[in-house]
């Protein structure tokens, strides 16, 4: 899904004509038995077909400034907007602006109108202007409520290093930047609490996206916040190269991140309320096809995570094939080097379903596939063993995952899992290290008899094929004193 946080354009897409019903979707989720009672399932479908409320977050660069802004909203803005509106109904609704109950310190708000309703209504000009002006100045960020959850659960602190793997358009990146600056209350150039207190911060966020055009959105988001802590990269997250840092004591070392956010591409059925075209395009096949790239991205994220660091894996999909199945596969691959974190106490007011440890897999025509052995040959490249619940699913604490259901707190749908890395190196990286050492020993032996050029040709292809971790091909790194490099220079 490339549509997170994008404004939908009903005129351009004829969204008003879209029928918000999809029988395969209903059948799929009835079979998943996420929701047990028929009444609740009906409520779930009803809310999914309703438009999403507008939400915004007060920027938290400076606690004092954010609190003053909140107090002004509470005391003046709401009253002024309501007075201007004079209780007129908009889209059949009475204007309601209230704090999001689970967001700390009333610093995020929800308005019971869509963006289009706010733009078109003549009785709430003040509110419309407020949203536009304060967004431009960076005082507020318009962001979907569920999208605010991962940075909050990651509990990002000033000074930390954070990798945002699939970051565009950048609403979570902006939130991460603000969290990195939180205690100093100072941005690099502007927006500081104490004027002239311009500081370089220690923290860092690397915001990456594979889509070059969308990287410009990232640049726009972070520029608004004038931070010195942001690096934007344009790379496939599944193959992100290592990052390096250097200091006077240890010289150049690989940078491992304190926090990683893998907010991966997904089928996006949690975005039905704002991306209406997902209703017509939904198929179980979409999630099946994305499962493998989702695993690869999350796996690379875990490799780049520091020991005791935490990675948030999140999607705006409700589908277990893109969610619990990925988390279970990672935990099993890591063989005890990873554990799920119970995040339910971090935001106590946030209502969600716990993760599940049994689910069903269907093909794109909604036929149930009972087990990995029964996957029809034509689906073998897409549907793998990891799509299915593993036999040890009940031992993996998948209940610690969080599924945000739209009908619980009038939001979009979302899934998030927090994974802690318990070791410096994951078992699959150790395997590849062993192969590298083995290869190096072989090379050293050969070097005694062969010329250097011969050595480069003699890499054993069988050993290469055994490699399971990340490999920085197609690069070959030369030493500064390498004679080939000197000749090239
Ligand atoms: C759900 S959106 C991310 C939303 C973003 N985290 C935010 O809060 O604004 C998924 C993003 O993943 C990007 N993407 C897709 N495949 C990718 C890959 N292989 N590597 C990195 N980014 C990828 C898409 O371009 C898209 O911007």
Short mmCIF file of N, CA, C and O in Angstrom, two decimals, residues 60-142:
data_model
loop_
_atom_site.label_atom_id
_atom_site.label_comp_id
_atom_site.label_asym_id
_atom_site.label_seq_id
_atom_site.Cartn_x
_atom_site.Cartn_y
_atom_site.Cartn_z
N UNK A 60 5.53 18.02 19.52
CA UNK A 60 6.01 17.90 20.90
C UNK A 60 7.49 18.27 21.03
O UNK A 60 8.17 17.79 21.92
N UNK A 61 8.01 19.14 20.15
CA UNK A 61 9.39 19.59 20.27
C UNK A 61 9.68 20.10 21.67
O UNK A 61 10.66 19.80 22.29
N UNK A 62 8.77 20.95 22.11
CA UNK A 62 8.97 21.64 23.36
C UNK A 62 7.73 21.41 24.21
O UNK A 62 6.63 21.80 23.84
N UNK A 63 7.92 20.71 25.33
CA UNK A 63 6.78 20.32 26.17
C UNK A 63 5.92 21.52 26.55
O UNK A 63 4.72 21.51 26.43
N UNK A 64 6.63 22.60 27.01
CA UNK A 64 5.90 23.78 27.48
C UNK A 64 5.06 24.38 26.37
O UNK A 64 3.87 24.68 26.56
N UNK A 65 5.68 24.50 25.19
CA UNK A 65 4.97 25.10 24.05
C UNK A 65 3.77 24.23 23.63
O UNK A 65 2.70 24.73 23.34
N UNK A 66 3.98 22.90 23.64
CA UNK A 66 2.92 21.98 23.25
C UNK A 66 1.75 22.10 24.24
O UNK A 66 0.58 22.13 23.84
N UNK A 67 2.07 22.19 25.51
CA UNK A 67 1.00 22.28 26.51
C UNK A 67 0.22 23.59 26.38
O UNK A 67 -1.00 23.62 26.52
N UNK A 68 0.96 24.68 26.07
CA UNK A 68 0.26 25.97 25.88
C UNK A 68 -0.68 25.88 24.68
O UNK A 68 -1.81 26.34 24.72
N UNK A 69 -0.18 25.26 23.61
CA UNK A 69 -1.00 25.09 22.40
C UNK A 69 -2.26 24.28 22.74
O UNK A 69 -3.37 24.63 22.34
N UNK A 70 -2.07 23.18 23.50
CA UNK A 70 -3.21 22.35 23.89
C UNK A 70 -4.21 23.17 24.70
O UNK A 70 -5.42 23.12 24.47
N UNK A 71 -3.70 23.98 25.63
CA UNK A 71 -4.60 24.76 26.48
C UNK A 71 -5.38 25.77 25.65
O UNK A 71 -6.57 26.00 25.89
N UNK A 72 -4.72 26.37 24.65
CA UNK A 72 -5.42 27.35 23.80
C UNK A 72 -6.53 26.62 23.00
O UNK A 72 -7.65 27.10 22.89
N UNK A 73 -6.18 25.43 22.48
CA UNK A 73 -7.20 24.67 21.72
C UNK A 73 -8.39 24.40 22.62
O UNK A 73 -9.55 24.61 22.27
N UNK A 74 -8.08 23.93 23.85
CA UNK A 74 -9.16 23.54 24.77
C UNK A 74 -10.02 24.72 25.18
O UNK A 74 -11.24 24.64 25.21
N UNK A 75 -9.33 25.83 25.49
CA UNK A 75 -10.11 26.93 26.07
C UNK A 75 -10.73 27.84 25.00
O UNK A 75 -11.88 28.25 25.15
N UNK A 76 -9.97 28.14 23.94
CA UNK A 76 -10.46 29.14 22.99
C UNK A 76 -10.97 28.54 21.68
O UNK A 76 -12.09 28.77 21.28
N UNK A 77 -10.07 27.77 21.02
CA UNK A 77 -10.38 27.34 19.65
C UNK A 77 -11.71 26.59 19.55
O UNK A 77 -12.54 26.87 18.70
N UNK A 78 -11.89 25.64 20.46
CA UNK A 78 -13.10 24.82 20.36
C UNK A 78 -14.33 25.70 20.52
O UNK A 78 -15.28 25.63 19.74
N UNK A 79 -14.27 26.58 21.53
CA UNK A 79 -15.43 27.45 21.77
C UNK A 79 -15.67 28.34 20.55
O UNK A 79 -16.81 28.50 20.09
N UNK A 80 -14.58 28.93 20.02
CA UNK A 80 -14.72 29.84 18.88
C UNK A 80 -15.30 29.10 17.67
O UNK A 80 -16.18 29.61 16.98
N UNK A 81 -14.80 27.90 17.44
CA UNK A 81 -15.28 27.13 16.27
C UNK A 81 -16.74 26.79 16.45
O UNK A 81 -17.54 26.87 15.52
N UNK A 82 -17.10 26.40 17.68
CA UNK A 82 -18.49 26.02 17.92
C UNK A 82 -19.42 27.23 17.79
O UNK A 82 -20.51 27.14 17.25
N UNK A 83 -18.91 28.41 18.27
CA UNK A 83 -19.72 29.63 18.17
C UNK A 83 -19.94 29.98 16.70
O UNK A 83 -21.06 30.30 16.29
N UNK A 84 -18.87 29.86 15.91
CA UNK A 84 -18.98 30.18 14.47
C UNK A 84 -19.97 29.23 13.79
O UNK A 84 -20.77 29.61 12.96
N UNK A 85 -19.89 27.97 14.18
CA UNK A 85 -20.72 26.93 13.56
C UNK A 85 -22.18 27.01 14.03
O UNK A 85 -23.11 26.60 13.31
N UNK A 86 -22.39 27.56 15.23
CA UNK A 86 -23.73 27.78 15.76
C UNK A 86 -24.60 26.52 15.71
O UNK A 86 -25.77 26.57 15.31
N UNK A 87 -24.01 25.40 16.06
CA UNK A 87 -24.71 24.11 16.12
C UNK A 87 -25.33 23.65 14.80
O UNK A 87 -26.25 22.83 14.79
N UNK A 88 -24.84 24.22 13.69
CA UNK A 88 -25.37 23.74 12.41
C UNK A 88 -24.85 22.35 12.12
O UNK A 88 -23.72 22.03 12.46
N UNK A 89 -25.67 21.55 11.46
CA UNK A 89 -25.22 20.19 11.16
C UNK A 89 -24.36 20.20 9.90
O UNK A 89 -24.65 20.90 8.94
N UNK A 90 -23.26 19.43 9.94
CA UNK A 90 -22.41 19.29 8.75
C UNK A 90 -22.42 17.80 8.39
O UNK A 90 -22.04 16.96 9.22
N UNK A 91 -22.85 17.49 7.17
CA UNK A 91 -22.97 16.07 6.78
C UNK A 91 -23.86 15.33 7.76
O UNK A 91 -23.59 14.18 8.09
N UNK A 92 -24.88 16.01 8.30
CA UNK A 92 -25.81 15.38 9.25
C UNK A 92 -25.24 15.26 10.65
O UNK A 92 -25.86 14.63 11.52
N UNK A 93 -24.05 15.85 10.90
CA UNK A 93 -23.43 15.69 12.23
C UNK A 93 -23.20 17.04 12.90
O UNK A 93 -22.93 18.03 12.23
N UNK A 94 -23.28 17.02 14.24
CA UNK A 94 -22.94 18.22 15.02
C UNK A 94 -21.43 18.20 15.26
O UNK A 94 -20.88 17.14 15.61
N UNK A 95 -20.77 19.34 15.03
CA UNK A 95 -19.31 19.40 15.16
C UNK A 95 -18.83 18.92 16.54
O UNK A 95 -19.33 19.36 17.57
N UNK A 96 -17.89 18.00 16.54
CA UNK A 96 -17.31 17.54 17.80
C UNK A 96 -15.79 17.48 17.67
O UNK A 96 -15.26 16.85 16.76
N UNK A 97 -15.09 18.20 18.56
CA UNK A 97 -13.62 18.18 18.57
C UNK A 97 -13.20 17.69 19.94
O UNK A 97 -13.52 18.33 20.94
N UNK A 98 -12.53 16.54 20.00
CA UNK A 98 -12.17 16.04 21.33
C UNK A 98 -10.80 15.36 21.33
O UNK A 98 -10.33 14.91 20.28
N UNK A 99 -10.16 15.27 22.50
CA UNK A 99 -8.85 14.64 22.56
C UNK A 99 -8.94 13.14 22.28
O UNK A 99 -9.94 12.51 22.64
N UNK A 100 -7.91 12.59 21.64
CA UNK A 100 -7.87 11.14 21.42
C UNK A 100 -7.57 10.49 22.77
O UNK A 100 -6.54 10.82 23.39
N UNK A 101 -8.44 9.62 23.27
CA UNK A 101 -8.35 9.19 24.67
C UNK A 101 -7.03 8.51 25.05
O UNK A 101 -6.56 8.64 26.17
N UNK A 102 -6.41 7.80 24.12
CA UNK A 102 -5.22 7.02 24.49
C UNK A 102 -3.92 7.79 24.27
O UNK A 102 -2.85 7.34 24.63
N UNK A 103 -4.00 8.97 23.62
CA UNK A 103 -2.76 9.71 23.34
C UNK A 103 -2.36 10.50 24.58
O UNK A 103 -3.17 11.24 25.14
N UNK A 104 -1.10 10.38 25.05
CA UNK A 104 -0.72 11.01 26.31
C UNK A 104 -0.95 12.53 26.34
O UNK A 104 -0.74 13.22 25.35
N UNK A 105 -1.36 13.01 27.47
CA UNK A 105 -1.46 14.45 27.78
C UNK A 105 -2.36 15.25 26.85
O UNK A 105 -2.13 16.44 26.63
N UNK A 106 -3.38 14.61 26.28
CA UNK A 106 -4.32 15.30 25.37
C UNK A 106 -3.60 16.06 24.26
O UNK A 106 -4.00 17.17 23.88
N UNK A 107 -2.53 15.49 23.74
CA UNK A 107 -1.78 16.19 22.70
C UNK A 107 -2.17 15.75 21.29
O UNK A 107 -1.54 16.15 20.32
N UNK A 108 -3.21 14.93 21.17
CA UNK A 108 -3.73 14.59 19.83
C UNK A 108 -5.25 14.67 19.88
O UNK A 108 -5.87 14.32 20.89
N UNK A 109 -5.84 15.13 18.76
CA UNK A 109 -7.27 15.45 18.76
C UNK A 109 -7.97 14.84 17.55
O UNK A 109 -7.36 14.61 16.52
N UNK A 110 -9.27 14.60 17.74
CA UNK A 110 -10.05 14.05 16.64
C UNK A 110 -11.27 14.96 16.38
O UNK A 110 -11.88 15.48 17.32
N UNK A 111 -11.55 15.15 15.11
CA UNK A 111 -12.70 15.97 14.70
C UNK A 111 -13.64 15.04 13.93
O UNK A 111 -13.18 14.33 13.02
N UNK A 112 -14.91 15.04 14.27
CA UNK A 112 -15.81 14.04 13.68
C UNK A 112 -16.24 14.38 12.25
O UNK A 112 -17.36 14.08 11.84
N UNK A 113 -15.37 15.02 11.50
CA UNK A 113 -15.68 15.36 10.10
C UNK A 113 -14.52 14.92 9.22
O UNK A 113 -13.38 14.85 9.69
N UNK A 114 -14.82 14.66 7.95
CA UNK A 114 -13.73 14.31 7.03
C UNK A 114 -13.03 15.60 6.59
O UNK A 114 -13.56 16.70 6.75
N UNK A 115 -11.85 15.40 5.96
CA UNK A 115 -11.11 16.56 5.45
C UNK A 115 -11.98 17.34 4.47
O UNK A 115 -12.00 18.57 4.46
N UNK A 116 -12.70 16.62 3.62
CA UNK A 116 -13.53 17.28 2.60
C UNK A 116 -14.66 18.06 3.26
O UNK A 116 -14.96 19.19 2.85
N UNK A 117 -15.28 17.48 4.28
CA UNK A 117 -16.37 18.19 4.96
C UNK A 117 -15.85 19.48 5.59
O UNK A 117 -16.51 20.52 5.52
N UNK A 118 -14.65 19.41 6.17
CA UNK A 118 -14.09 20.62 6.80
C UNK A 118 -13.80 21.67 5.72
O UNK A 118 -14.09 22.85 5.90
N UNK A 119 -13.26 21.22 4.60
CA UNK A 119 -12.89 22.16 3.53
C UNK A 119 -14.12 22.83 2.95
O UNK A 119 -14.13 24.02 2.66
N UNK A 120 -15.19 22.06 2.81
CA UNK A 120 -16.36 22.60 2.10
C UNK A 120 -17.31 23.41 2.98
O UNK A 120 -18.05 24.25 2.48
N UNK A 121 -17.31 23.13 4.27
CA UNK A 121 -18.32 23.78 5.11
C UNK A 121 -18.04 25.28 5.26
O UNK A 121 -16.90 25.68 5.51
N UNK A 122 -19.11 26.08 5.15
CA UNK A 122 -18.92 27.53 5.29
C UNK A 122 -19.01 27.97 6.75
O UNK A 122 -18.69 29.07 7.11
N UNK A 123 -19.47 27.04 7.62
CA UNK A 123 -19.66 27.45 9.02
C UNK A 123 -18.46 27.14 9.90
O UNK A 123 -18.49 27.42 11.09
N UNK A 124 -17.42 26.55 9.33
CA UNK A 124 -16.24 26.27 10.17
C UNK A 124 -14.95 26.74 9.50
O UNK A 124 -13.94 26.05 9.50
N UNK A 125 -15.01 27.95 8.98
CA UNK A 125 -13.84 28.56 8.36
C UNK A 125 -12.64 28.63 9.29
O UNK A 125 -11.51 28.38 8.89
N UNK A 126 -12.95 28.99 10.54
CA UNK A 126 -11.89 29.16 11.54
C UNK A 126 -11.10 27.86 11.72
O UNK A 126 -9.87 27.86 11.75
N UNK A 127 -11.84 26.77 11.82
CA UNK A 127 -11.21 25.46 12.02
C UNK A 127 -10.35 25.10 10.82
O UNK A 127 -9.22 24.62 10.96
N UNK A 128 -10.88 25.36 9.63
CA UNK A 128 -10.16 25.06 8.39
C UNK A 128 -8.84 25.83 8.37
O UNK A 128 -7.77 25.27 8.12
N UNK A 129 -8.93 27.14 8.68
CA UNK A 129 -7.72 27.98 8.65
C UNK A 129 -6.72 27.53 9.72
O UNK A 129 -5.52 27.48 9.50
N UNK A 130 -7.25 27.20 10.88
CA UNK A 130 -6.39 26.74 11.98
C UNK A 130 -5.58 25.52 11.53
O UNK A 130 -4.35 25.46 11.70
N UNK A 131 -6.25 24.56 10.92
CA UNK A 131 -5.56 23.33 10.50
C UNK A 131 -4.49 23.63 9.46
O UNK A 131 -3.38 23.10 9.52
N UNK A 132 -4.80 24.50 8.51
CA UNK A 132 -3.83 24.81 7.45
C UNK A 132 -2.63 25.57 8.02
O UNK A 132 -1.48 25.18 7.83
N UNK A 133 -2.91 26.66 8.76
CA UNK A 133 -1.81 27.53 9.24
C UNK A 133 -0.91 26.79 10.22
O UNK A 133 0.31 26.84 10.11
N UNK A 134 -1.52 26.12 11.18
CA UNK A 134 -0.69 25.49 12.22
C UNK A 134 0.10 24.30 11.66
O UNK A 134 1.17 23.97 12.16
N UNK A 135 -0.41 23.67 10.60
CA UNK A 135 0.36 22.59 9.96
C UNK A 135 1.58 23.19 9.28
O UNK A 135 2.69 22.67 9.38
N UNK A 136 1.35 24.31 8.58
CA UNK A 136 2.48 24.95 7.87
C UNK A 136 3.58 25.39 8.82
O UNK A 136 4.76 25.27 8.53
N UNK A 137 3.19 25.91 9.98
CA UNK A 137 4.22 26.38 10.93
C UNK A 137 4.87 25.22 11.68
O UNK A 137 5.86 25.43 12.38
N UNK A 138 4.33 24.02 11.54
CA UNK A 138 4.91 22.86 12.24
C UNK A 138 4.38 22.72 13.66
O UNK A 138 4.84 21.86 14.41
N UNK A 139 3.39 23.55 14.06
CA UNK A 139 2.86 23.45 15.42
C UNK A 139 1.96 22.22 15.58
O UNK A 139 1.84 21.66 16.67
N UNK A 140 1.29 21.84 14.50
CA UNK A 140 0.51 20.59 14.55
C UNK A 140 0.88 19.75 13.33
O UNK A 140 1.41 20.26 12.34
N UNK A 141 0.61 18.45 13.42
CA UNK A 141 0.77 17.58 12.25
C UNK A 141 -0.54 16.85 12.06
O UNK A 141 -1.06 16.25 13.00
N UNK A 142 -1.07 16.92 10.83
CA UNK A 142 -2.29 16.17 10.55
C UNK A 142 -1.88 14.74 10.26
O UNK A 142 -1.13 14.49 9.31
#
